[in-house]
């Protein structure tokens, strides 16, 4: 764990340094439409990406958050508590994409997982987020602007496609989960447990952005009773001080039907990660990931 912390701190320092150096040598990508809506840019006559803002704080995202949490929890239990494997054996299994190491993979997959209100997974993850955020806050840009901490996994499908197997039992190429959403199929205690896991993260360390994406079975939201239950769940989320909550209410059967008959479902909109899109317009690999997501009932 100490070695992992050092790697995280070193990578954050290197990233902040590269960004600061790029500010001195590269022109930012202009954002004219947004710039003309900001007083600082109008007064200075400069684009927001090129010195137009008086406050130029930059967000640094902590990516692959759930893979990190689940991998640390699996290593802690299987290697260090149960003694069922060595760290070297786990590394070899990941390099082999778990081929020939299926028993070990099952043990890693059975370890505590994020999204079940399990402190064995949640609290070390929340502690690592705080550590990483504190490392981010140490750094400054040449003009004194700050680096801000955020927890965010964008492009979760394509990121997973280019990532090797990981110690949580995930296969090479398998999609990540969007930001703080549990890995597909690993949350087993219901929606409230998912929310309780996420809200163990101190909201004050999320200075930039973060979110939880959840999918609900639309049948469980029907009628006055379903809506009352959903209202109570959202109020609970707000009382727990959760970050942005992104909701899909769509069944797996509907998504599969939309893939078979796209003309009939042209108006079916889904939340993918930080954006919404028509389901039938998405690439098949994204459609597969949306179909695989756990659907909660109320």
Tab-separated table of C-alpha atoms in Angstrom:
chain	number	residue	atom	x	y	z
A	1	UNK	CA	0.000	0.000	0.000
A	2	UNK	CA	2.858	2.370	0.767
A	3	UNK	CA	4.444	1.562	-2.579
A	4	UNK	CA	1.138	2.221	-4.348
A	5	UNK	CA	0.787	5.569	-2.583
A	6	UNK	CA	4.257	6.551	-3.787
A	7	UNK	CA	3.327	5.657	-7.362
A	8	UNK	CA	0.148	7.727	-7.133
A	9	UNK	CA	2.017	10.726	-5.688
A	10	UNK	CA	4.736	10.484	-8.335
A	11	UNK	CA	2.239	10.279	-11.202
A	12	UNK	CA	0.273	13.269	-9.895
A	13	UNK	CA	3.476	15.324	-9.585
A	14	UNK	CA	4.531	14.378	-13.125
A	15	UNK	CA	1.091	15.167	-14.572
A	16	UNK	CA	0.909	18.592	-12.909
A	17	UNK	CA	4.425	19.380	-14.086
A	18	UNK	CA	3.633	18.405	-17.691
A	19	UNK	CA	0.499	20.524	-17.702
A	20	UNK	CA	2.351	23.547	-16.306
A	21	UNK	CA	5.074	23.168	-18.928
A	22	UNK	CA	2.491	22.879	-21.705
A	23	UNK	CA	0.942	26.161	-20.626
A	24	UNK	CA	4.228	27.844	-21.438
A	25	UNK	CA	4.752	26.259	-24.846
A	26	UNK	CA	1.363	25.365	-26.357
A	27	UNK	CA	-1.708	27.341	-27.340
A	28	UNK	CA	-4.893	26.086	-25.739
A	29	UNK	CA	-7.858	24.961	-27.824
A	30	UNK	CA	-10.025	28.091	-28.244
A	31	UNK	CA	-13.533	28.141	-26.778
A	32	UNK	CA	-14.992	31.318	-28.367
A	33	UNK	CA	-18.691	30.738	-27.667
A	34	UNK	CA	-18.065	30.105	-23.969
A	35	UNK	CA	-15.476	32.888	-23.725
A	36	UNK	CA	-17.884	35.595	-24.925
A	37	UNK	CA	-20.182	34.737	-21.997
A	38	UNK	CA	-17.497	35.384	-19.354
A	39	UNK	CA	-16.732	38.851	-18.011
A	40	UNK	CA	-13.001	38.182	-17.585
A	41	UNK	CA	-12.617	37.168	-21.220
A	42	UNK	CA	-14.622	40.130	-22.497
A	43	UNK	CA	-12.555	42.576	-20.450
A	44	UNK	CA	-9.198	41.048	-21.413
A	45	UNK	CA	-10.084	40.225	-25.004
A	46	UNK	CA	-8.543	36.780	-24.514
A	47	UNK	CA	-10.004	33.318	-24.917
A	48	UNK	CA	-10.561	31.380	-21.678
A	49	UNK	CA	-8.112	28.705	-22.867
A	50	UNK	CA	-5.375	31.272	-23.394
A	51	UNK	CA	-5.218	33.517	-20.377
A	52	UNK	CA	-8.653	35.097	-20.456
A	53	UNK	CA	-9.720	34.062	-16.968
A	54	UNK	CA	-8.553	35.684	-13.759
A	55	UNK	CA	-8.915	32.341	-11.961
A	56	UNK	CA	-7.426	29.498	-13.967
A	57	UNK	CA	-7.724	26.576	-11.555
A	58	UNK	CA	-7.412	23.229	-13.342
A	59	UNK	CA	-9.150	19.982	-12.461
A	60	UNK	CA	-7.157	16.745	-12.178
A	61	UNK	CA	-9.274	13.613	-12.382
A	62	UNK	CA	-8.661	10.443	-10.425
A	63	UNK	CA	-9.559	7.891	-13.069
A	64	UNK	CA	-10.507	4.208	-12.901
A	65	UNK	CA	-11.723	4.738	-9.308
A	66	UNK	CA	-13.779	1.559	-8.928
A	67	UNK	CA	-11.098	-0.694	-10.426
A	68	UNK	CA	-8.681	0.824	-7.890
A	69	UNK	CA	-11.021	0.206	-4.947
A	70	UNK	CA	-11.943	-3.346	-5.935
A	71	UNK	CA	-8.346	-4.281	-6.763
A	72	UNK	CA	-6.998	-3.039	-3.426
A	73	UNK	CA	-9.786	-4.856	-1.571
A	74	UNK	CA	-9.084	-8.109	-3.430
A	75	UNK	CA	-5.325	-7.919	-2.843
A	76	UNK	CA	-5.830	-7.158	0.829
A	77	UNK	CA	-8.109	-10.150	1.394
A	78	UNK	CA	-6.689	-12.837	-0.893
A	79	UNK	CA	-2.961	-12.041	-0.599
A	80	UNK	CA	-2.450	-10.377	2.768
A	81	UNK	CA	-5.290	-11.725	4.934
A	82	UNK	CA	-6.087	-15.174	3.540
A	83	UNK	CA	-2.567	-15.873	2.257
A	84	UNK	CA	-4.147	-17.745	-0.660
A	85	UNK	CA	-1.782	-16.240	-3.224
A	86	UNK	CA	1.332	-14.120	-3.490
A	87	UNK	CA	1.455	-10.703	-5.086
A	88	UNK	CA	3.699	-12.149	-7.790
A	89	UNK	CA	1.161	-14.840	-8.608
A	90	UNK	CA	-1.572	-12.233	-9.012
A	91	UNK	CA	0.673	-10.261	-11.328
A	92	UNK	CA	1.362	-13.321	-13.491
A	93	UNK	CA	-2.364	-14.107	-13.599
A	94	UNK	CA	-3.164	-10.583	-14.788
A	95	UNK	CA	-0.442	-10.763	-17.443
A	96	UNK	CA	-2.010	-14.038	-18.647
A	97	UNK	CA	-5.468	-12.412	-18.660
A	98	UNK	CA	-6.382	-14.986	-15.973
A	99	UNK	CA	-5.976	-17.896	-18.414
A	100	UNK	CA	-4.890	-20.895	-16.358
A	101	UNK	CA	-5.554	-18.945	-13.140
A	102	UNK	CA	-9.335	-19.201	-13.035
A	103	UNK	CA	-9.478	-20.339	-9.389
A	104	UNK	CA	-7.474	-17.315	-8.312
A	105	UNK	CA	-9.657	-15.081	-10.476
A	106	UNK	CA	-12.765	-16.391	-8.716
A	107	UNK	CA	-11.197	-15.648	-5.328
A	108	UNK	CA	-10.374	-12.100	-6.377
A	109	UNK	CA	-13.878	-11.605	-7.738
A	110	UNK	CA	-15.396	-12.908	-4.481
A	111	UNK	CA	-13.534	-10.337	-2.363
A	112	UNK	CA	-15.418	-7.252	-1.061
A	113	UNK	CA	-16.642	-4.963	-3.807
A	114	UNK	CA	-17.568	-1.299	-4.013
A	115	UNK	CA	-21.291	-0.541	-3.912
A	116	UNK	CA	-22.405	-2.914	-1.156
A	117	UNK	CA	-21.933	-0.661	1.903
A	118	UNK	CA	-18.948	-2.831	2.878
A	119	UNK	CA	-16.351	-0.903	4.858
A	120	UNK	CA	-13.632	-3.383	3.873
A	121	UNK	CA	-13.853	-2.069	0.308
A	122	UNK	CA	-15.272	1.406	0.807
A	123	UNK	CA	-13.116	2.927	3.541
A	124	UNK	CA	-9.677	2.125	2.034
A	125	UNK	CA	-10.980	3.532	-1.244
A	126	UNK	CA	-12.206	6.730	0.415
A	127	UNK	CA	-8.863	7.051	2.203
A	128	UNK	CA	-6.963	6.677	-1.075
A	129	UNK	CA	-9.100	9.391	-2.674
A	130	UNK	CA	-8.222	11.744	0.185
A	131	UNK	CA	-4.524	10.913	-0.101
A	132	UNK	CA	-4.507	11.483	-3.860
A	133	UNK	CA	-6.469	14.722	-3.506
A	134	UNK	CA	-4.006	16.047	-0.950
A	135	UNK	CA	-1.195	15.295	-3.395
A	136	UNK	CA	-3.012	17.233	-6.126
A	137	UNK	CA	-3.496	20.251	-3.870
A	138	UNK	CA	0.256	20.528	-3.260
A	139	UNK	CA	0.936	21.687	-6.802
A	140	UNK	CA	0.498	25.074	-8.467
A	141	UNK	CA	0.646	26.380	-12.009
A	142	UNK	CA	3.257	28.998	-12.966
A	143	UNK	CA	0.800	31.856	-12.298
A	144	UNK	CA	-0.152	30.425	-8.893
A	145	UNK	CA	-3.439	28.877	-10.019
A	146	UNK	CA	-4.438	25.727	-8.199
A	147	UNK	CA	-4.934	22.148	-9.272
A	148	UNK	CA	-8.308	20.836	-8.090
A	149	UNK	CA	-9.196	17.219	-7.317
A	150	UNK	CA	-11.983	15.294	-8.976
A	151	UNK	CA	-13.076	11.658	-9.305
A	152	UNK	CA	-14.126	10.867	-12.847
A	153	UNK	CA	-13.987	8.023	-15.344
A	154	UNK	CA	-14.866	9.281	-18.793
A	155	UNK	CA	-14.872	7.074	-21.917
A	156	UNK	CA	-15.194	4.054	-19.631
A	157	UNK	CA	-15.734	1.557	-22.444
A	158	UNK	CA	-12.823	2.636	-24.631
A	159	UNK	CA	-10.583	3.033	-21.573
A	160	UNK	CA	-11.361	-0.524	-20.548
A	161	UNK	CA	-10.758	-1.703	-24.102
A	162	UNK	CA	-7.151	-0.519	-23.857
A	163	UNK	CA	-6.468	-1.686	-20.303
A	164	UNK	CA	-4.945	-5.019	-19.287
A	165	UNK	CA	-6.507	-7.422	-16.786
A	166	UNK	CA	-6.649	-6.064	-13.232
A	167	UNK	CA	-6.426	-7.632	-9.736
A	168	UNK	CA	-10.158	-7.325	-9.096
A	169	UNK	CA	-10.666	-10.212	-11.531
A	170	UNK	CA	-11.525	-7.984	-14.482
A	171	UNK	CA	-10.503	-9.306	-17.918
A	172	UNK	CA	-8.369	-7.417	-20.430
A	173	UNK	CA	-10.511	-5.131	-22.547
A	174	UNK	CA	-13.540	-5.337	-20.248
A	175	UNK	CA	-15.223	-1.945	-19.792
A	176	UNK	CA	-14.609	0.120	-16.702
A	177	UNK	CA	-17.605	1.495	-14.842
A	178	UNK	CA	-18.563	5.155	-15.323
A	179	UNK	CA	-17.006	7.158	-12.471
A	180	UNK	CA	-18.344	5.877	-9.111
A	181	UNK	CA	-20.897	3.381	-10.451
A	182	UNK	CA	-20.122	-0.138	-9.164
A	183	UNK	CA	-18.662	-2.573	-11.653
A	184	UNK	CA	-21.462	-4.309	-13.528
A	185	UNK	CA	-22.891	-7.221	-11.587
A	186	UNK	CA	-20.928	-6.620	-8.370
A	187	UNK	CA	-23.516	-4.613	-6.410
A	188	UNK	CA	-25.793	-7.083	-4.631
A	189	UNK	CA	-27.309	-5.172	-1.694
A	190	UNK	CA	-29.613	-2.768	-3.518
A	191	UNK	CA	-29.587	0.938	-4.399
A	192	UNK	CA	-29.323	2.289	-0.856
A	193	UNK	CA	-26.145	0.279	-0.262
A	194	UNK	CA	-24.661	1.728	-3.463
A	195	UNK	CA	-25.431	5.237	-2.255
A	196	UNK	CA	-23.975	4.587	1.179
A	197	UNK	CA	-20.724	3.361	-0.367
A	198	UNK	CA	-20.378	6.477	-2.532
A	199	UNK	CA	-21.175	8.891	0.274
A	200	UNK	CA	-18.359	7.564	2.454
A	201	UNK	CA	-16.127	9.762	0.294
A	202	UNK	CA	-15.664	13.153	1.921
A	203	UNK	CA	-17.526	15.537	-0.446
A	204	UNK	CA	-15.064	18.333	0.369
A	205	UNK	CA	-12.278	16.566	-1.532
A	206	UNK	CA	-14.336	16.564	-4.740
A	207	UNK	CA	-13.523	20.104	-5.852
A	208	UNK	CA	-13.903	19.450	-9.543
A	209	UNK	CA	-16.498	16.817	-10.432
A	210	UNK	CA	-17.825	13.381	-9.581
A	211	UNK	CA	-21.018	11.410	-10.168
A	212	UNK	CA	-22.930	8.199	-9.597
A	213	UNK	CA	-24.820	6.592	-12.482
A	214	UNK	CA	-27.574	4.112	-11.604
A	215	UNK	CA	-30.124	2.143	-13.610
A	216	UNK	CA	-33.607	1.351	-12.315
A	217	UNK	CA	-36.180	-1.118	-13.559
A	218	UNK	CA	-38.989	1.137	-14.823
A	219	UNK	CA	-41.593	-1.349	-13.560
A	220	UNK	CA	-40.541	-0.587	-9.976
A	221	UNK	CA	-41.076	3.158	-10.483
A	222	UNK	CA	-44.635	2.909	-11.763
A	223	UNK	CA	-47.666	4.396	-10.064
A	224	UNK	CA	-47.872	6.643	-7.040
A	225	UNK	CA	-46.171	4.088	-4.800
A	226	UNK	CA	-43.185	3.723	-7.100
A	227	UNK	CA	-42.770	7.478	-7.415
A	228	UNK	CA	-42.993	7.934	-3.627
A	229	UNK	CA	-40.276	5.335	-3.108
A	230	UNK	CA	-38.071	6.976	-5.711
A	231	UNK	CA	-38.606	10.401	-4.148
A	232	UNK	CA	-37.597	8.980	-0.753
A	233	UNK	CA	-34.446	7.476	-2.283
A	234	UNK	CA	-33.423	10.777	-3.889
A	235	UNK	CA	-34.039	12.660	-0.639
A	236	UNK	CA	-31.860	10.121	1.148
A	237	UNK	CA	-29.112	10.725	-1.421
A	238	UNK	CA	-29.260	14.461	-0.814
A	239	UNK	CA	-29.180	14.023	2.965
A	240	UNK	CA	-26.085	11.841	2.574
A	241	UNK	CA	-24.442	14.705	0.611
A	242	UNK	CA	-23.896	12.669	-2.513
A	243	UNK	CA	-22.437	14.127	-5.729
A	244	UNK	CA	-24.235	14.338	-9.079
A	245	UNK	CA	-26.752	11.500	-9.493
A	246	UNK	CA	-27.403	10.244	-13.039
A	247	UNK	CA	-30.415	7.997	-13.558
A	248	UNK	CA	-31.487	5.618	-16.301
A	249	UNK	CA	-34.932	4.026	-16.022
A	250	UNK	CA	-34.951	1.432	-18.769
A	251	UNK	CA	-35.219	-2.344	-18.835
A	252	UNK	CA	-32.753	-4.717	-20.410
A	253	UNK	CA	-35.554	-6.134	-22.545
A	254	UNK	CA	-36.282	-2.692	-23.977
A	255	UNK	CA	-32.624	-2.124	-24.850
A	256	UNK	CA	-32.354	-5.507	-26.531
A	257	UNK	CA	-35.564	-4.814	-28.466
A	258	UNK	CA	-34.168	-1.437	-29.536
A	259	UNK	CA	-31.076	-3.101	-30.914
A	260	UNK	CA	-33.189	-5.547	-32.906
A	261	UNK	CA	-35.608	-2.906	-34.224
A	262	UNK	CA	-33.828	0.490	-34.123
A	263	UNK	CA	-36.429	2.304	-36.244
A	264	UNK	CA	-39.065	1.689	-33.587
A	265	UNK	CA	-36.889	3.058	-30.776
A	266	UNK	CA	-35.332	6.132	-32.384
A	267	UNK	CA	-36.466	8.317	-29.464
A	268	UNK	CA	-34.999	6.121	-26.685
A	269	UNK	CA	-32.502	8.326	-24.814
A	270	UNK	CA	-30.014	6.853	-22.324
A	271	UNK	CA	-27.386	8.282	-19.989
A	272	UNK	CA	-24.055	6.848	-21.129
A	273	UNK	CA	-21.654	8.591	-18.736
A	274	UNK	CA	-21.269	12.373	-18.841
A	275	UNK	CA	-23.670	12.667	-21.744
A	276	UNK	CA	-26.962	11.343	-23.059
A	277	UNK	CA	-27.537	9.897	-26.511
A	278	UNK	CA	-29.999	7.901	-28.548
A	279	UNK	CA	-29.420	4.247	-27.709
A	280	UNK	CA	-29.707	3.134	-31.325
A	281	UNK	CA	-26.959	5.618	-32.340
A	282	UNK	CA	-24.378	4.124	-29.992
A	283	UNK	CA	-21.707	1.698	-31.100
A	284	UNK	CA	-22.504	-1.960	-30.260
A	285	UNK	CA	-19.786	-2.099	-27.576
A	286	UNK	CA	-21.504	0.757	-25.717
A	287	UNK	CA	-24.903	-0.862	-26.192
A	288	UNK	CA	-23.543	-4.091	-24.680
A	289	UNK	CA	-22.237	-2.231	-21.639
A	290	UNK	CA	-25.573	-0.486	-21.049
A	291	UNK	CA	-27.448	-3.787	-21.317
A	292	UNK	CA	-25.059	-5.382	-18.811
A	293	UNK	CA	-25.643	-2.746	-16.110
A	294	UNK	CA	-27.396	-3.827	-12.921
A	295	UNK	CA	-31.022	-2.741	-12.737
A	296	UNK	CA	-32.274	-1.813	-9.293
A	297	UNK	CA	-35.778	-2.228	-7.991
A	298	UNK	CA	-37.546	-0.327	-5.237
